XYZ file of C-alpha atoms in Angstrom:
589
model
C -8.670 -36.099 -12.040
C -6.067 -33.694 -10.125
C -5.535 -30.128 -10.346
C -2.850 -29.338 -13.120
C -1.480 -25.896 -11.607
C -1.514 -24.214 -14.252
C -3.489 -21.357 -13.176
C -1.470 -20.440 -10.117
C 1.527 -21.152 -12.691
C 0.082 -18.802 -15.538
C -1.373 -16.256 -12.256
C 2.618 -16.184 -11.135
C 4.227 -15.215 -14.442
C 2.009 -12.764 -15.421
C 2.721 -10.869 -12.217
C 6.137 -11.592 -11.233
C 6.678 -10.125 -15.124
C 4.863 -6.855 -14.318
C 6.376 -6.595 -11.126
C 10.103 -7.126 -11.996
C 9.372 -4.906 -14.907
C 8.339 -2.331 -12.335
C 11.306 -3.237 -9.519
C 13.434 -2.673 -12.878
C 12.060 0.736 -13.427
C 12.247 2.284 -10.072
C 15.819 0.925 -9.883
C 16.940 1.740 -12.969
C 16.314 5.430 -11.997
C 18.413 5.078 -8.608
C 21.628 3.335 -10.757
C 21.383 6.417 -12.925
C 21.640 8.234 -9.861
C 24.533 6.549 -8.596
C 26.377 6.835 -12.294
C 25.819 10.528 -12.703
C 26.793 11.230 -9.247
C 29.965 9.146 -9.914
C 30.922 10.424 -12.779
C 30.394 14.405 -12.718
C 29.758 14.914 -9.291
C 33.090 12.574 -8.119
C 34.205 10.151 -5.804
C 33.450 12.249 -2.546
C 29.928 12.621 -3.801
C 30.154 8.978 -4.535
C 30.924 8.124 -1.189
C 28.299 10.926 0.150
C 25.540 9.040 -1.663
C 26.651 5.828 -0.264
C 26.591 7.238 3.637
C 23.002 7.931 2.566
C 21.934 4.061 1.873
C 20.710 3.684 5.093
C 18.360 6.285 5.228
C 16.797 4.974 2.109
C 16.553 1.849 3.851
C 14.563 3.430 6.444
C 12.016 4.727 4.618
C 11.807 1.571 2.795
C 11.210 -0.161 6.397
C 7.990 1.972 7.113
C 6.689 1.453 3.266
C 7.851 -2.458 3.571
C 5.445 -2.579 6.749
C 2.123 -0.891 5.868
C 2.960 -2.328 1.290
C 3.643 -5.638 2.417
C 1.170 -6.319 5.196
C -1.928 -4.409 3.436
C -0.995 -6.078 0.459
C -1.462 -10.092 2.376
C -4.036 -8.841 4.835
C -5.889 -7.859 1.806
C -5.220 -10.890 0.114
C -6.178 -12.941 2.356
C -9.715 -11.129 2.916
C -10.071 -11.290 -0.601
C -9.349 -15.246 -0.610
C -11.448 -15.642 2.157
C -14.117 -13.647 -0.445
C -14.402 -11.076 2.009
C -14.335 -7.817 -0.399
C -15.054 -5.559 2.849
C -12.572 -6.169 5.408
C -9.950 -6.031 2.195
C -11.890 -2.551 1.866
C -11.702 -1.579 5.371
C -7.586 -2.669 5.737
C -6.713 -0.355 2.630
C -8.458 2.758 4.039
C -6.282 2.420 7.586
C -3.298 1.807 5.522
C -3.566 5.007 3.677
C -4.478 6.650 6.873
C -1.294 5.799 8.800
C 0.966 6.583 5.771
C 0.180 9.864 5.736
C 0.970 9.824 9.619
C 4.189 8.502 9.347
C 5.671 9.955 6.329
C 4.615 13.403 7.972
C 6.614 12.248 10.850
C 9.572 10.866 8.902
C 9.896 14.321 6.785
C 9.502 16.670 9.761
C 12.491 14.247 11.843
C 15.241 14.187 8.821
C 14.329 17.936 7.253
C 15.520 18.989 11.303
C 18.135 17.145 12.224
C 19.819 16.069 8.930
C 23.433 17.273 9.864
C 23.412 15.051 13.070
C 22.029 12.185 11.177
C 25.128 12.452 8.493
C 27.565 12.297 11.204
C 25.790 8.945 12.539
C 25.747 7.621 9.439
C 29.785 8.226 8.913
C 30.560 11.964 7.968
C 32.969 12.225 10.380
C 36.711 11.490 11.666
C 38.516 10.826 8.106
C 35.318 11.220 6.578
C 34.050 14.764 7.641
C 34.675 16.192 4.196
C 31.366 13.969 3.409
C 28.862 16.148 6.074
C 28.229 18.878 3.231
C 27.337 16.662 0.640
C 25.374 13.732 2.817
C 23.810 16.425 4.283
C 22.416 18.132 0.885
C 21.476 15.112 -0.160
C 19.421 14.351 2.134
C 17.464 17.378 1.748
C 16.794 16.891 -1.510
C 15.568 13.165 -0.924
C 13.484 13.476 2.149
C 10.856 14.813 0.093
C 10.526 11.724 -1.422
C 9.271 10.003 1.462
C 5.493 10.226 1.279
C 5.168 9.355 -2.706
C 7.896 6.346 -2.004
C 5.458 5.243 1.063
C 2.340 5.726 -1.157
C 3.986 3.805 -4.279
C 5.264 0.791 -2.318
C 1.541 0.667 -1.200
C -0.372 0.824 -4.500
C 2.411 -1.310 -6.479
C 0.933 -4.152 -4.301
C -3.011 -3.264 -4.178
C -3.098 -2.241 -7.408
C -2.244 -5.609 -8.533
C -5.281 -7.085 -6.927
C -7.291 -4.553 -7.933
C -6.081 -5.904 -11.493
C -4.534 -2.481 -12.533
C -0.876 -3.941 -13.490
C -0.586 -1.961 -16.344
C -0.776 1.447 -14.407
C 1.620 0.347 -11.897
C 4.625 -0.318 -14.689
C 3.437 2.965 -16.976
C 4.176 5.277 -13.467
C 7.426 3.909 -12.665
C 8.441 4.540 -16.232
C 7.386 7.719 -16.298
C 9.362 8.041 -12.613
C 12.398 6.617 -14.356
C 12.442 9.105 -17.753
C 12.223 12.418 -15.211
C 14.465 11.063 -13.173
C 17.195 10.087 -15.510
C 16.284 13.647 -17.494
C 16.510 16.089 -14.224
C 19.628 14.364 -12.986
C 21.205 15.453 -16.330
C 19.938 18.754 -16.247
C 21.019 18.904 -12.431
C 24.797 18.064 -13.483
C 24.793 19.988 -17.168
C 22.839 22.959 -16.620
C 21.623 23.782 -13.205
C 24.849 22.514 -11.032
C 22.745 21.760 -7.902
C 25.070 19.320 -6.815
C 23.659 16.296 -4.235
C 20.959 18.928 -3.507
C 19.868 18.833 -6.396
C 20.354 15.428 -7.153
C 17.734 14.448 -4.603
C 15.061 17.081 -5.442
C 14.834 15.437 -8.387
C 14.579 11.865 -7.300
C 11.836 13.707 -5.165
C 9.867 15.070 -8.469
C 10.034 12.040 -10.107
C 8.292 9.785 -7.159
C 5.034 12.655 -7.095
C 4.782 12.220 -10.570
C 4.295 8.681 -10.218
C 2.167 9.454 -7.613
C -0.159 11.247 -9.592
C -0.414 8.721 -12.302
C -1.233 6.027 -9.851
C -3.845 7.558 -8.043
C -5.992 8.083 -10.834
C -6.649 4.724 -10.431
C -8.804 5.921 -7.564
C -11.167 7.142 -9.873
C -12.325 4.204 -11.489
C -15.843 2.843 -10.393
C -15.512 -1.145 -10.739
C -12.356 -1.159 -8.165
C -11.974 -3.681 -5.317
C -10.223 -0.607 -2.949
C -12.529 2.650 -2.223
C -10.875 4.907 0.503
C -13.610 5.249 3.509
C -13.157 6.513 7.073
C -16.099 4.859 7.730
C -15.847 1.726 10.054
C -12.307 1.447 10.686
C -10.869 -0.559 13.160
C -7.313 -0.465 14.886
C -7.248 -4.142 14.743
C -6.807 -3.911 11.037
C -3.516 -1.850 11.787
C -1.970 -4.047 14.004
C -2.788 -6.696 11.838
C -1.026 -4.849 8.888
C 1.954 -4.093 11.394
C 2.450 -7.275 12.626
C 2.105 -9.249 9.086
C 4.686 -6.726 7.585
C 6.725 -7.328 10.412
C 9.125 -8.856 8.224
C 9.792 -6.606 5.543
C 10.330 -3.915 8.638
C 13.378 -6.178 10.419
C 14.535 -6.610 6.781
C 14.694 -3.073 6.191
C 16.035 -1.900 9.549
C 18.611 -4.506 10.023
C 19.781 -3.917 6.290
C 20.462 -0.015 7.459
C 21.973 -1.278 10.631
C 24.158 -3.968 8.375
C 24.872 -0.584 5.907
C 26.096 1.505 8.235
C 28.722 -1.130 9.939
C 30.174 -2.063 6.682
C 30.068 1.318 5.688
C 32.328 1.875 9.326
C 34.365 -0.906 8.222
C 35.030 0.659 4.898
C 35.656 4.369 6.499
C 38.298 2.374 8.601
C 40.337 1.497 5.594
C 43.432 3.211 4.394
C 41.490 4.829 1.502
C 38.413 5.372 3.053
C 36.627 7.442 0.512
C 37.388 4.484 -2.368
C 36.361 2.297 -0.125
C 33.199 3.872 0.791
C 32.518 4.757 -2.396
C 33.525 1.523 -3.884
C 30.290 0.205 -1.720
C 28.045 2.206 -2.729
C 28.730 1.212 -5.807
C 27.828 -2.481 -4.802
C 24.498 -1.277 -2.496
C 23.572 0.320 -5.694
C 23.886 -2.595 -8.138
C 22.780 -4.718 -4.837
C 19.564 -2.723 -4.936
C 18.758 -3.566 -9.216
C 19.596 -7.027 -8.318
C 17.685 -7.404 -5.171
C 14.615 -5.775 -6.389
C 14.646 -7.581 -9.174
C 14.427 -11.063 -7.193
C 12.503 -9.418 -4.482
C 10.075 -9.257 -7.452
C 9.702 -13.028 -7.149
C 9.014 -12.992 -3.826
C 7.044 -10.245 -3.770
C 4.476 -12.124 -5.871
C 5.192 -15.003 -3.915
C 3.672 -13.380 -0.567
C 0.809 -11.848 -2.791
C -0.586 -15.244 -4.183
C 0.423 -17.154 -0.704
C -1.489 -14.424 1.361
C -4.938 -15.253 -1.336
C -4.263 -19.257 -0.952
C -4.227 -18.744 2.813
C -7.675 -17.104 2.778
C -8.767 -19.704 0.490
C -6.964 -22.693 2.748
C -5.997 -24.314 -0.201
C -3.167 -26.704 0.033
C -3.200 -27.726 -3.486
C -2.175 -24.365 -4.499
C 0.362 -23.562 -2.225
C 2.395 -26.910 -3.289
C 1.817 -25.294 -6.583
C 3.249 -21.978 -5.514
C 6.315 -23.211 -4.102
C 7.090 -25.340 -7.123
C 6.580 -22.550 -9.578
C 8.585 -19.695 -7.071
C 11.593 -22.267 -7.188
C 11.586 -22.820 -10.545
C 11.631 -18.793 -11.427
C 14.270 -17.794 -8.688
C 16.269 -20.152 -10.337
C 15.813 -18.886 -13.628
C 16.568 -15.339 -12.801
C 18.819 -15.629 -10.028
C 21.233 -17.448 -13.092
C 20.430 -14.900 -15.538
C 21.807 -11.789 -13.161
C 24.631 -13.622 -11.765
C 26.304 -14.725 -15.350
C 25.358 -10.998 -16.217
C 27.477 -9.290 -12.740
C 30.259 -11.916 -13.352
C 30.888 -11.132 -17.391
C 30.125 -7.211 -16.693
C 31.545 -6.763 -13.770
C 34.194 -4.265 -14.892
C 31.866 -2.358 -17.298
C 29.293 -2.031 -14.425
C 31.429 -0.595 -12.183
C 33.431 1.488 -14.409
C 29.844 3.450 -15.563
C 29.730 4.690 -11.489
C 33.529 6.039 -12.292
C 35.239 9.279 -13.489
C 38.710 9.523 -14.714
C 40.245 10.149 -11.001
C 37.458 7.026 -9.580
C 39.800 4.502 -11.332
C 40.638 2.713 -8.137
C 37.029 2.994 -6.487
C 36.397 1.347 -9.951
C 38.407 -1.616 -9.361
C 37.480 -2.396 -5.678
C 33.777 -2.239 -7.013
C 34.385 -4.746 -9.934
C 36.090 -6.965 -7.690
C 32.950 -6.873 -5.013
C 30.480 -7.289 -7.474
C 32.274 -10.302 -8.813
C 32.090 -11.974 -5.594
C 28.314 -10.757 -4.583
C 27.349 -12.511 -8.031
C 28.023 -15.411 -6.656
C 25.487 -14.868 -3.817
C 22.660 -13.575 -5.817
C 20.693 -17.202 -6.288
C 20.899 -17.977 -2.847
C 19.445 -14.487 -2.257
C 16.412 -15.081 -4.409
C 15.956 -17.984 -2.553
C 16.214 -16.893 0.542
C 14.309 -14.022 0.278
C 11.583 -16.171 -1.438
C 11.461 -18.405 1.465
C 10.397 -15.052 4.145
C 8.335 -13.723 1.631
C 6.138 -16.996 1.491
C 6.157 -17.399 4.939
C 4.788 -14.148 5.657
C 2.351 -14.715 3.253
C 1.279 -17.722 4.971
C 1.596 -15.165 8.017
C 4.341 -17.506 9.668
C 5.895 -14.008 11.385
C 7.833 -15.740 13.821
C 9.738 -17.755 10.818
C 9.866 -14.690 8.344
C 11.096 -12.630 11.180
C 14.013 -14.625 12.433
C 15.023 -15.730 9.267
C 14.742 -12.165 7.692
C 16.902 -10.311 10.470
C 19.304 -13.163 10.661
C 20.434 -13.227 6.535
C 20.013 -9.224 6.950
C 22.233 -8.607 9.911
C 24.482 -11.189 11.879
C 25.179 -13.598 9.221
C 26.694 -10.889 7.006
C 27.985 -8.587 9.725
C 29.772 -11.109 12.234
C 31.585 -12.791 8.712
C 32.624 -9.374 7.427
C 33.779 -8.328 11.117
C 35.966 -11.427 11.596
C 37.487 -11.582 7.858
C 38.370 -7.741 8.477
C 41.652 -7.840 9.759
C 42.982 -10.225 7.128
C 41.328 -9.272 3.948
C 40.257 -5.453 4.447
C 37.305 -4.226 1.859
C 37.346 -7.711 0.558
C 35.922 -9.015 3.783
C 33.001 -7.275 2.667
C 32.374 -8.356 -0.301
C 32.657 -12.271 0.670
C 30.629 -11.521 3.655
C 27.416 -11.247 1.693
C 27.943 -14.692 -0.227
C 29.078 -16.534 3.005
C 25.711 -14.887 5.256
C 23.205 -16.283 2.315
C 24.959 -19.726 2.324
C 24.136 -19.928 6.171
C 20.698 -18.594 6.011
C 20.094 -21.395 2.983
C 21.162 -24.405 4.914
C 19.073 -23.004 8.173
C 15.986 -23.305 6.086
C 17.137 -26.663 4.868
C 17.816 -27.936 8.737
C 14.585 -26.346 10.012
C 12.494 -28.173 7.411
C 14.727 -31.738 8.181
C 13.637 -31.152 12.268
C 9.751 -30.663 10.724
C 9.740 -33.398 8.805
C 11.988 -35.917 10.914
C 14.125 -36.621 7.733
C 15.735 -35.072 4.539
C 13.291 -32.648 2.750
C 13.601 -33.209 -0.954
C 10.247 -32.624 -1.920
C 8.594 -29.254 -2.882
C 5.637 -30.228 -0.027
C 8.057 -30.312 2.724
C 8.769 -26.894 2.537
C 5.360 -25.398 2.657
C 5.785 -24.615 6.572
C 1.930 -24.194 6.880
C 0.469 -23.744 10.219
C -1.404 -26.650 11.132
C -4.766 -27.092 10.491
C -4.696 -25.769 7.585
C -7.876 -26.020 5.662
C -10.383 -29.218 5.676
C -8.521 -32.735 5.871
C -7.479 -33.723 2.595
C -9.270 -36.538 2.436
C -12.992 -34.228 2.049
C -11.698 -32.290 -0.523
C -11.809 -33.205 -4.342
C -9.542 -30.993 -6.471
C -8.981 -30.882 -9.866
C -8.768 -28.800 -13.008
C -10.863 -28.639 -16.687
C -8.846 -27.283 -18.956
C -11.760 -28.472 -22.344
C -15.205 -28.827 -23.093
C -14.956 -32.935 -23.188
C -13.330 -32.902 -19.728
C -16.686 -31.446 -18.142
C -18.784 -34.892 -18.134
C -15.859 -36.732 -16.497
C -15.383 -33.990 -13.773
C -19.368 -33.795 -13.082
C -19.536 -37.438 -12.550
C -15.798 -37.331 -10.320
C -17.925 -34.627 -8.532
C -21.122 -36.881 -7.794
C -18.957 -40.186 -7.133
C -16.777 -37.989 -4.639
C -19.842 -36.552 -3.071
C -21.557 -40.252 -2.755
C -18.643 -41.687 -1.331
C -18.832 -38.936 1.525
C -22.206 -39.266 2.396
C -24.323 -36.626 0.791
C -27.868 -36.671 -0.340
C -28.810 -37.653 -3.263
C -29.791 -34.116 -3.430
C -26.726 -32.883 -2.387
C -24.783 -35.031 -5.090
C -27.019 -34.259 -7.699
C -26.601 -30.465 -7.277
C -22.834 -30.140 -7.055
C -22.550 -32.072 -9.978
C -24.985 -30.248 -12.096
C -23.397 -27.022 -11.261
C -19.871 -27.873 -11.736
C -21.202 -29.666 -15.873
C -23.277 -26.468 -16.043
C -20.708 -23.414 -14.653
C -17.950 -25.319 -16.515
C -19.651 -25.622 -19.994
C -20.645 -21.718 -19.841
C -17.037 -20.959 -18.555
C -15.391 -22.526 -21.567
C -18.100 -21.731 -24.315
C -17.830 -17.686 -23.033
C -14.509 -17.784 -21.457
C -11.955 -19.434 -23.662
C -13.506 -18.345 -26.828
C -10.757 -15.941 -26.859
C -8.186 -18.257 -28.077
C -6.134 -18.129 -25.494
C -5.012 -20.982 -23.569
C -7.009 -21.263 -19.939
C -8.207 -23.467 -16.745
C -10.553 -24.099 -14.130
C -9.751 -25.373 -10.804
C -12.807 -26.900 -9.228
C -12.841 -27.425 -5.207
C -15.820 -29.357 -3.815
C -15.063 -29.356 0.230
C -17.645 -30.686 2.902
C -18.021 -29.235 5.807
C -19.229 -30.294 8.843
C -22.660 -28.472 7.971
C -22.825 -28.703 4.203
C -20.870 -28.799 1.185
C -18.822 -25.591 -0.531
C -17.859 -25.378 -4.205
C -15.155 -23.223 -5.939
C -14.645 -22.517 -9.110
C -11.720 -20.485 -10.313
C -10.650 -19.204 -14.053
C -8.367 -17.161 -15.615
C -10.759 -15.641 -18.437
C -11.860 -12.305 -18.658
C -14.328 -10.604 -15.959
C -17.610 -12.223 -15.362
C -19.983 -12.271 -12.588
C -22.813 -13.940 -12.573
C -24.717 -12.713 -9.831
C -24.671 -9.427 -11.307
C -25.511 -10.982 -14.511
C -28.595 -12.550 -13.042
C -29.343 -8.492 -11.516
C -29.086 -7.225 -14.871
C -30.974 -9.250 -16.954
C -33.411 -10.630 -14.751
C -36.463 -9.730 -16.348
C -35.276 -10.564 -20.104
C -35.250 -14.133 -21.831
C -35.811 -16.851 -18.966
C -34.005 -19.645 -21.276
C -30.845 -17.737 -21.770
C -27.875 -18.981 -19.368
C -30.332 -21.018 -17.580
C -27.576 -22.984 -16.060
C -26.506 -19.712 -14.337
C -30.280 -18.754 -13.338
C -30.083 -22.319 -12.113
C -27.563 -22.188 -9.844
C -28.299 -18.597 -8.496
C -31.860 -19.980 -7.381
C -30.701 -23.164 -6.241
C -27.709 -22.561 -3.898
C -27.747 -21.481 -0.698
C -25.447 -19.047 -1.409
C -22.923 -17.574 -4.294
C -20.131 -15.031 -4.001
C -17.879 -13.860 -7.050
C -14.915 -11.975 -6.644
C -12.587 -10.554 -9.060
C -8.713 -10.400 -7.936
C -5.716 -10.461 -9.656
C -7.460 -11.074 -13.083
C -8.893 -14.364 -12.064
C -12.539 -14.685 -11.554
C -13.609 -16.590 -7.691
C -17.336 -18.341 -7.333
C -17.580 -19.665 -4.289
C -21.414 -21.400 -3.663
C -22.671 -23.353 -0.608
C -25.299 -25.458 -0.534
């Protein structure tokens, strides 16, 4: 018997779906930003709203730490079945968020005009100051919901709230979209304006995700009680990655954004790249999706040190970066020109045409993006920082900026554009050579890019993992269990136990669990230890614990679910924990 994957499979659609839905959303809202601005604010404003890329990218660098390294910290803990530390981490997170978007706000509401001429309102670009600088008034007010969202977007996935997640970002989207039009039509704020509302919109998704803070039966339950500063550096240094990805991708902005002012027609130019950041963002977001839910699932599996799964993972991240990746590229290279020409108005036409012609060439790029960015998203899952970090700043600055600077002098804007396609290329065959020097040969195997730091788990060889996905499948796995456990030299006892609990757990998992009709699993680990034996048991039906079962109905019928009583008074100890929809039983005997 081996373990068929289909959980972590079924686990990975189901929230790469909800998440890309989500990435969609938010992003959707930002391209409407960038096409009313283009077409009734003009190309100046355009260009304006371009300068101010990197300061979005900022705040997205302080949100990617605290989002992305709460979200595998807690992951981990909550592999690990650890529901308290995963407690404890979320409560500092929140803490320093509010620290640092206060800080953030007070830094960019003071010294906004300075910060437009660093970004590029200046020389043959100072008509921009006005309008970068409005802008980002309007925006930086947006800092502490965008902080807060990036945060619960990830936690409230493992606190199985999907649906809440998706429902605020559309309800971000619709006000945003609706005040941007009655920003251009009826109020003419101008880029003031435009960002206020971009502001509104984030606090009302705010609002909608924080009720989920008033639930009772949630895994995350702000405390100041017991926190430690550990648990912050910990964050920190685990979203390490997602901060050198967001601050070298403002530091890679704002050179090609110089390279672009240095052009003859600056303002097209300039313009003609934000157009390409913006549709850069959708597409981006949209594979960071994958990996997103890549580092989520590879932060649980490292808590659990389960190899099994993270094969698994790999195999299915592949597989969907693939799929997507294709679907958005033949999309930017058939709409190019419609694409761009939505971000135009009647005197854009030749900011237009620069911007069709980038996007054409960025299409090309977009798989080896996914991948890439699927490759430092899984290793700092796994918590591999020194990987995810070098890789992350490499494909984020050099790789793009040194090809663009070189390429300048002969091909002008278009140096640009192929710069993003040629820095992805690089980055893909440095992952490819790093995991030929680990493995002393050619990796063409999903297994010999799992980069897992070593040891990792038990030794294979004392573990026995496998799935059940039907009721005639439970003998055969009990008896797998006890040969397994013979073979390793257990007690007769010890045999006789593990084996009865995995017939008896597995028959009232399928009889209760998939009598839904749906189509479920159960992977079943038996690991020995060096002083005893662990089982775990993990299912994607809907929520049951059995220890609070046993709590609850302890004094009723003594024959009903007696294979739960039995294994409640028989083990030495068992832990459930619900996380991202699956149930985790973990008992040692």
């Amino acid at each position: 018997m081996k373990n068929n994957g289909h959980i972590i499979s079924k686990l990975f659609r189901n929230s790469v779906i909800s998440i890309i839905l989500a990435a969609i959303a938010t992003m959707v809202g930002i391209v409407i930003d960038g096409i009313v601005i283009g077409r009734f604010l003009g190309p100046d404003s355009m260009a304006a709203y371009g300068l101010v890329t990197p300061v979005i990218n900022l705040a997205t660098a302080f949100s990617g730490i605290l989002a992305t390294g709460a979200q595998i910290i807690c992951a981990q803990y909550l592999g690990a079945g650890d529901s308290q530390k995963a407690r404890r981490a979320f409560s500092m997170c929140m803490v320093i968020t509010v620290i640092i978007s206060a800080i953030m706000m007070a830094v960019f509401l003071i010294f906004r005009d300075g910060i437009s001429v660093m970004l590029g309102a200046r020389g043959n670009s100072a008509h921009l100051l006005q309008p970068t600088s409005d802008y980002i008034l309007g925006i930086v007010f947006s800092f502490p919901p965008v902080l807060f969202l990036f945060e619960f977007n990830s936690l409230m996935r493992l606190d199985g709230d999907a649906n809440r997640v998706i429902a605020a970002v559309v309800v971000m989207t619709v006000l945003d979209i609706a005040g941007d039009l009655v920003n251009v039509l009826v109020v003419h704020g101008g880029m003031l304006g435009m960002g206020l509302t971009t502001s509104m919109s984030y606090f009302a998704a705010l609002v909608i995700m924080l009720l989920h803070f008033t639930k009772k039966d949630i895994i995350f339950k702000f405390s100041l009680k017991g926190l430690k500063l550990k648990d912050l550096g910990d964050i920190v240094l685990t979203g390490s990655s997602s901060a050198v990805g967001s601050a070298s991708s403002m530091l890679r902005n704002a050179v090609l954004n110089q390279i672009m002012v240095a052009t003859v027609a600056s303002s097209t130019a300039v313009g003609a790249l934000g157009v390409v950041n913006t549709v850069f963002n959708f597409t981006s977001s949209t594979m960071l999706g994958v990996a997103m839910t890549t580092a989520m699932i590879a932060g649980m599996i490292l808590g659990e040190q389960d190899r099994t799964a993270a094969e698994s993972l790999v195999r299915v991240t592949v597989k969907t970066t693939l799929f997507v990746g294709g679907i958005l590229t033949a999309l930017l290279l058939i709409f190019a020109e419609s694409i761009a020409g939505a971000f135009g108005s009647a005197d854009g036409a030749a900011m237009v045409g620069m911007a069709a012609k980038g996007l054409r060439i960025y299409a090309l790029s977009v798989i080896l993006y996914g991948i890439n960015v699927a490759f430092i998203n899984y290793t700092q899952g796994m918590r591999r920082m020194v990987i995810s970090d070098v890789f992350c700043f490499l494909v984020n600055f050099p790789f793009i900026v040194l090809p663009a600077l070189a390429l300048f002098g002969a091909m002008d804007a278009d140096a640009v554009w192929w710069s993003f396609l040629i820095g992805e290329f690089v980055n893909f065959l440095c992952i490819v050579v790093l995991a030929a020097v680990k493995k002393h040969g050619f990796p063409f195997r999903m297994k010999d890019f799992l980069f897992l730091k070593e040891p990792f788990g038990v030794a294979e060889e004392n573990v026995l993992d496998f799935s059940v996905s039907t009721a005639q499948e439970v003998i055969p796995a009990s008896e797998s269990v006890a040969a397994f456990c013979e073979q390793k030299g257990a007690s007769e006892k010890e045999c006789m136990m593990l084996s009865l609990f995995v017939e008896e757990l597995s028959n009232n998992i399928i009889q209760f669990g998939f009598s839904d009709g749906k189509k479920h699993s159960i992977d079943i680990r038996v690991i020995k230890l060096e002083d005893g034996w662990t089982l775990r048991m993990r299912d994607n039906c809907r929520k049951f614990d059995p220890t609070e079962w046993i709590k609850l109905h302890n004094s009723e019928d003594r024959t009903k679910n007696m294979g739960i009583r039995m294994v409640c008074g028989m083990a030495k100890s068992v832990k459930y924990l619900s996380t991202l929809e699956l149930n985790n039983l973990t008992i040692t005997i």
